[in-house]
Structure formats: C-alpha cells, structure tokens
CSV table of C-alpha atoms in Angstrom, one decimal:
chain,number,residue,atom,x,y,z
A,1,MET,CA,-12.5,3.4,-11.5
A,2,ILE,CA,-14.2,6.6,-12.4
A,3,GLU,CA,-17.5,4.7,-12.5
A,4,LEU,CA,-17.0,3.6,-9.0
A,5,LEU,CA,-16.2,7.1,-7.8
A,6,GLN,CA,-19.3,8.4,-9.6
A,7,GLY,CA,-21.5,5.7,-8.1
A,8,LEU,CA,-20.2,6.6,-4.6
A,9,LEU,CA,-20.9,10.3,-5.2
A,10,LEU,CA,-24.5,9.4,-6.3
A,11,LEU,CA,-25.0,7.2,-3.2
A,12,ALA,CA,-23.5,9.8,-0.8
A,13,GLY,CA,-25.7,12.5,-2.3
A,14,SER,CA,-28.9,10.5,-2.0
A,15,LEU,CA,-28.0,9.5,1.5
A,16,PHE,CA,-27.5,13.1,2.5
A,17,MET,CA,-30.9,13.9,1.0
A,18,PHE,CA,-32.4,11.0,3.0
A,19,VAL,CA,-30.9,12.4,6.2
A,20,ALA,CA,-32.4,15.8,5.4
A,21,ALA,CA,-35.8,14.3,4.8
A,22,LEU,CA,-35.5,12.3,8.0
A,23,GLY,CA,-34.6,15.4,9.9
A,24,VAL,CA,-37.6,17.3,8.4
A,25,VAL,CA,-39.9,14.5,9.7
A,26,ARG,CA,-38.3,13.9,13.1
A,27,LEU,CA,-37.0,17.2,14.4
A,28,PRO,CA,-39.3,19.0,16.8
A,29,ASP,CA,-39.3,22.6,15.6
A,30,LEU,CA,-39.5,24.8,12.5
A,31,LEU,CA,-36.0,26.2,12.9
A,32,THR,CA,-34.4,22.9,13.6
A,33,ARG,CA,-36.3,21.4,10.6
A,34,MET,CA,-35.1,24.2,8.4
A,35,HIS,CA,-31.5,23.6,9.6
A,36,ALA,CA,-31.7,20.0,8.6
A,37,SER,CA,-33.4,20.5,5.2
A,38,THR,CA,-31.2,23.4,4.1
A,39,LYS,CA,-27.7,21.9,4.9
A,40,GLY,CA,-28.4,18.3,4.1
A,41,ALA,CA,-30.2,18.9,0.8
A,42,SER,CA,-27.6,21.5,-0.4
A,43,LEU,CA,-24.8,19.0,0.2
A,44,GLY,CA,-26.8,16.2,-1.4
A,45,VAL,CA,-27.5,18.3,-4.5
A,46,MET,CA,-23.8,19.2,-4.8
A,47,LEU,CA,-22.7,15.6,-4.5
A,48,LEU,CA,-25.3,14.4,-7.0
A,49,MET,CA,-24.3,17.1,-9.5
A,50,ALA,CA,-20.6,16.1,-9.1
A,51,GLY,CA,-21.5,12.5,-10.0
A,52,VAL,CA,-23.5,13.7,-13.0
A,53,ALA,CA,-20.6,15.8,-14.2
A,54,LEU,CA,-18.2,12.9,-13.8
A,55,HIS,CA,-20.4,10.7,-15.9
A,56,PHE,CA,-20.7,13.0,-18.9
A,57,LEU,CA,-17.2,14.7,-18.9
A,58,GLU,CA,-18.2,17.5,-21.2
A,59,GLU,CA,-17.8,21.2,-20.8
A,60,VAL,CA,-21.5,22.0,-21.4
A,61,VAL,CA,-22.5,19.6,-18.7
A,62,PHE,CA,-19.9,21.0,-16.4
A,63,ALA,CA,-21.3,24.4,-16.9
A,64,ARG,CA,-24.9,23.2,-16.2
A,65,THR,CA,-24.0,21.3,-13.1
A,66,ILE,CA,-21.9,24.2,-11.7
A,67,ALA,CA,-24.9,26.5,-12.5
A,68,ILE,CA,-27.2,24.2,-10.5
A,69,THR,CA,-24.8,23.9,-7.6
A,70,PHE,CA,-24.2,27.6,-7.5
A,71,PHE,CA,-27.9,28.3,-7.7
A,72,VAL,CA,-28.7,26.0,-4.9
A,73,LEU,CA,-25.9,27.3,-2.8
A,74,MET,CA,-27.0,30.9,-3.3
A,75,THR,CA,-30.7,30.4,-2.9
A,76,ALA,CA,-31.1,27.9,-0.1
A,77,PRO,CA,-29.8,30.2,2.7
A,78,VAL,CA,-31.8,33.1,1.4
A,79,ALA,CA,-35.0,31.1,1.2
A,80,ALA,CA,-34.4,29.6,4.7
A,81,HIS,CA,-33.8,33.0,6.1
A,82,ALA,CA,-37.0,34.4,4.6
A,83,ILE,CA,-39.2,31.6,5.7
A,84,GLY,CA,-37.7,31.4,9.2
A,85,ARG,CA,-38.2,35.2,9.6
A,86,ALA,CA,-41.8,34.9,8.4
A,87,GLY,CA,-42.4,31.9,10.8
A,88,TYR,CA,-41.0,33.8,13.7
A,89,PHE,CA,-43.1,36.8,13.0
A,90,VAL,CA,-46.2,34.7,12.6
A,91,GLY,CA,-45.5,33.3,16.1
A,92,ILE,CA,-44.3,29.8,15.6
A,93,GLU,CA,-43.8,27.8,18.7
A,94,LEU,CA,-40.1,27.2,19.6
A,95,TRP,CA,-39.0,23.8,20.9
A,96,LYS,CA,-39.3,23.4,24.7
A,97,GLY,CA,-35.6,22.7,25.0
A,98,THR,CA,-34.6,26.0,23.4
A,99,LEU,CA,-32.0,27.6,25.7
A,100,LYS,CA,-31.7,31.0,24.3
A,101,ASP,CA,-33.9,33.2,22.2
A,102,GLU,CA,-32.0,36.4,21.6
A,103,LEU,CA,-34.6,38.0,19.4
A,104,ARG,CA,-37.4,37.9,22.0
A,105,PRO,CA,-36.3,40.8,24.2
A,106,ASN,CA,-35.3,43.0,21.3
A,107,TYR,CA,-38.3,42.6,19.1
A,108,ASN,CA,-41.6,44.4,19.3
A,109,PRO,CA,-44.2,42.2,17.7
A,110,LEU,CA,-46.8,45.0,17.5
A,111,SER,CA,-44.7,47.4,15.4
A,112,HIS,CA,-42.4,44.9,13.8
A,113,ARG,CA,-39.4,46.8,15.0
A,114,LEU,CA,-36.0,45.4,16.0
A,115,HIS,CA,-33.8,46.9,18.7
A,116,SER,CA,-30.1,46.3,18.6
A,117,GLY,CA,-29.9,45.9,22.3
A,118,LEU,CA,-27.0,48.4,22.5
A,119,LYS,CA,-29.2,51.5,22.4
A,120,LYS,CA,-30.9,52.5,25.6
A,121,THR,CA,-34.1,53.7,24.1
A,122,PRO,CA,-37.4,52.8,25.9
A,123,ARG,CA,-39.6,50.2,24.3
A,124,GLY,CA,-42.1,51.8,21.9
A,125,ALA,CA,-40.2,55.0,21.4
A,126,ASP,CA,-38.3,53.5,18.5
A,127,GLU,CA,-40.3,54.8,15.6
A,128,THR,CA,-38.1,57.9,15.0
A,129,ALA,CA,-35.0,56.5,16.8
A,130,HIS,CA,-32.9,56.7,13.7
A,131,HIS,CA,-33.7,60.3,12.9
A,132,GLU,CA,-33.1,61.4,16.5
A,133,ASP,CA,-29.8,59.5,16.6
A,134,LYS,CA,-28.6,61.2,13.4
A,135,GLY,CA,-29.7,64.6,14.7
A,136,ASP,CA,-27.8,64.1,18.0
A,137,ARG,CA,-24.7,63.3,16.1
A,138,GLU,CA,-25.0,66.3,13.8
A,139,GLU,CA,-25.4,68.6,16.8
A,140,SER,CA,-22.5,67.2,18.7
B,1,MET,CA,-23.2,0.9,-11.7
B,2,GLN,CA,-26.9,0.3,-12.6
B,3,ILE,CA,-27.4,-1.1,-9.1
B,4,LEU,CA,-26.0,2.1,-7.5
B,5,ILE,CA,-28.2,4.2,-9.7
B,6,HIS,CA,-31.3,2.2,-8.8
B,7,LEU,CA,-30.3,2.3,-5.1
B,8,SER,CA,-30.0,6.1,-5.3
B,9,PHE,CA,-33.4,6.3,-6.9
B,10,ALA,CA,-34.9,4.2,-4.2
B,11,ILE,CA,-33.3,6.3,-1.4
B,12,LEU,CA,-34.6,9.5,-3.0
B,13,ALA,CA,-38.1,8.0,-3.4
B,14,ILE,CA,-38.1,7.1,0.3
B,15,SER,CA,-37.0,10.7,1.2
B,16,MET,CA,-39.8,12.1,-1.0
B,17,VAL,CA,-42.3,10.0,0.9
B,18,LEU,CA,-40.9,11.2,4.3
B,19,CYS,CA,-41.1,14.8,3.0
B,20,PHE,CA,-44.6,14.3,1.8
B,21,ALA,CA,-45.5,13.1,5.3
B,22,ARG,CA,-44.2,16.3,6.8
B,23,LEU,CA,-46.1,18.2,4.1
B,24,VAL,CA,-49.4,16.5,5.2
B,25,ILE,CA,-49.0,16.5,9.0
B,26,GLY,CA,-47.1,19.8,9.3
B,27,PRO,CA,-48.7,21.8,12.1
B,28,SER,CA,-48.3,25.2,10.5
B,29,LEU,CA,-47.8,26.8,7.1
B,30,PRO,CA,-44.0,27.5,7.4
B,31,ASP,CA,-43.4,23.8,8.2
B,32,ARG,CA,-45.2,22.9,5.0
B,33,VAL,CA,-43.2,25.5,3.0
B,34,VAL,CA,-39.9,24.0,4.4
B,35,ALA,CA,-41.1,20.5,3.4
B,36,LEU,CA,-42.0,21.8,-0.1
B,37,GLU,CA,-38.6,23.3,-0.6
B,38,LEU,CA,-36.9,20.1,0.4
B,39,LEU,CA,-39.2,18.2,-1.9
B,40,SER,CA,-38.2,20.4,-4.8
B,41,MET,CA,-34.5,19.9,-4.0
B,42,ILE,CA,-35.1,16.1,-4.0
B,43,ILE,CA,-36.8,16.5,-7.4
B,44,VAL,CA,-33.7,18.3,-8.7
B,45,GLY,CA,-31.6,15.4,-7.5
B,46,ILE,CA,-33.9,12.9,-9.2
B,47,ILE,CA,-33.8,14.8,-12.5
B,48,GLY,CA,-30.0,14.8,-12.3
B,49,ILE,CA,-29.9,11.0,-11.8
B,50,HIS,CA,-32.4,10.5,-14.6
B,51,ALA,CA,-30.2,12.6,-16.9
B,52,LEU,CA,-27.3,10.4,-16.0
B,53,GLN,CA,-29.2,7.2,-16.5
B,54,SER,CA,-30.7,8.2,-19.9
B,55,ASP,CA,-27.5,9.9,-21.2
B,56,GLU,CA,-29.6,13.0,-22.0
B,57,THR,CA,-28.0,16.3,-21.0
B,58,SER,CA,-31.0,18.5,-21.7
B,59,PHE,CA,-32.7,17.3,-18.5
B,60,LEU,CA,-30.2,19.4,-16.6
B,61,ASP,CA,-31.9,22.5,-17.9
B,62,VAL,CA,-35.1,21.3,-16.3
B,63,ALA,CA,-33.3,20.9,-13.0
B,64,ILE,CA,-32.1,24.5,-13.2
B,65,VAL,CA,-35.7,25.7,-13.8
B,66,VAL,CA,-37.0,23.6,-10.9
B,67,ALA,CA,-34.4,25.1,-8.5
B,68,LEU,CA,-35.3,28.6,-9.6
B,69,MET,CA,-39.0,28.0,-9.2
B,70,SER,CA,-38.7,26.5,-5.8
B,71,PHE,CA,-36.7,29.6,-4.6
B,72,LEU,CA,-39.4,31.9,-6.0
B,73,ALA,CA,-42.2,29.9,-4.4
B,74,THR,CA,-40.5,30.0,-1.0
B,75,VAL,CA,-39.8,33.7,-1.1
B,76,GLY,CA,-43.4,34.3,-2.2
B,77,PHE,CA,-44.8,32.3,0.7
B,78,ALA,CA,-42.6,34.2,3.1
B,79,ARG,CA,-43.8,37.5,1.7
B,80,PHE,CA,-47.4,36.3,2.0
B,81,LEU,CA,-46.9,35.3,5.6
B,82,GLU,CA,-45.2,38.5,6.6
B,83,ARG,CA,-47.9,40.6,4.9
B,84,GLY,CA,-50.5,38.9,7.1
B,85,GLY,CA,-52.0,35.8,5.5
B,86,ARG,CA,-53.7,33.0,7.4
B,87,ARG,CA,-51.8,32.6,10.7
B,88,ASP,CA,-52.2,28.9,11.3
B,89,ASP,CA,-52.5,26.1,8.7
C-alpha cells in the first residue's frame, strides 16, 4: 500500500516536471516561461521528495528531504524574481498578447528609477524625490 | 514499483531533453538562465529518485548542494545582466 502511494508520488512529481519543461519550450515569452518553470518544478521536487521520504522512513532522511523542499520553496521565487527583473531591465520582448504592463509607465529605463504612480512628480525629477518628500513632511 | 521508478526516470529524461532544447534555441540570455534553473531542478529530482532506487541516503546531500548551486548561479547571472553584460545572447 505504501509502495503504491510512493510510486504515485514519484510519477506525479515527474509528470509535473515534464509539464514545466514543456511550458519552458512551448510558451512564447520570458515571463510566461518563468511562471511555468518555477511553479511546476517546485511542486515536482516537493512530490518527489515526499516519495523518497516515504520510501526510507527514517528521521535523517525526513530532515534531508524537508531541507531540500524548504530550500527549493525559498529560493525558486527569489531566483525567478531576480532573473525576471534583470530580463525586464535588459529589455526583453513581451508577448504580443500581453494586456497590461504596469511597469512601463512608471519606470525610467535611463536612470533605473521606479515611480510609485501615486506621487505627482515629473519624469526625470526623481533623483532627490525621497529627500524632498522627507523635508516637506518635517516642515509641515 | 520498479516499473514506476523507471517510468519516472524516463519522464525526467524527456524533460531534460526539452529543457536542453530551450537552452540551445533560447533567443536571449535570460531565457537560457531560466532553462538552466529548470534543468538543475530536474537534476535534483533525478538524484532523489536515484537515492531511492539504490537505497543510499547520502545522495540526498548532493541534491541539497545542487539546489544551492543553482540558486547562486541564477542570482549571479541576474547581477551580471543588471550590471550591464552582453545584452543579447
């Protein structure tokens, strides 16, 4: 019974990884590819490690599999965020069907500055915006 | 059980081939980095299944190290791109 459960976990994990690889090949855009690879591969690694822990049934193996799962869960979103941000700054092409790009009007590609969209400062006058803002608050 | 293990190995091998295709044809450097990260995650899975098949628990330490190294490589590539590396390819 436990062997059947473990085999099903292994099969499900490898199938999720296959779906992630398929998405990385087939999807049209860097951001959509990242979405496929991060989520699918994280779930795949989690299921595979659950299968491995069920096979051994020892405390040491539990600790190691939980360490791997925790590590993948912590690092995959951070790595995806870093590489997506770098790709956007480099100027990757978005997919033609992209409906909304909320970063485009708020980001100055020359000075690498982000506006929040709430502040009404003119474009390009944002170098000392924080200091001016603080000064205004202190005066008032 | 052995059949399921071999089937999982086969599926992971096919996904490695797909990932490698994206690594070769990827139009820009961030695409290749994403494919490389997915490749290392598939390698972590393969190491896990191999530890299960050979009843050797010390392979799991290798999986931990591979996960750590892939994260460091991805963050390093991201820093390199943001600091102004080669823009395409």
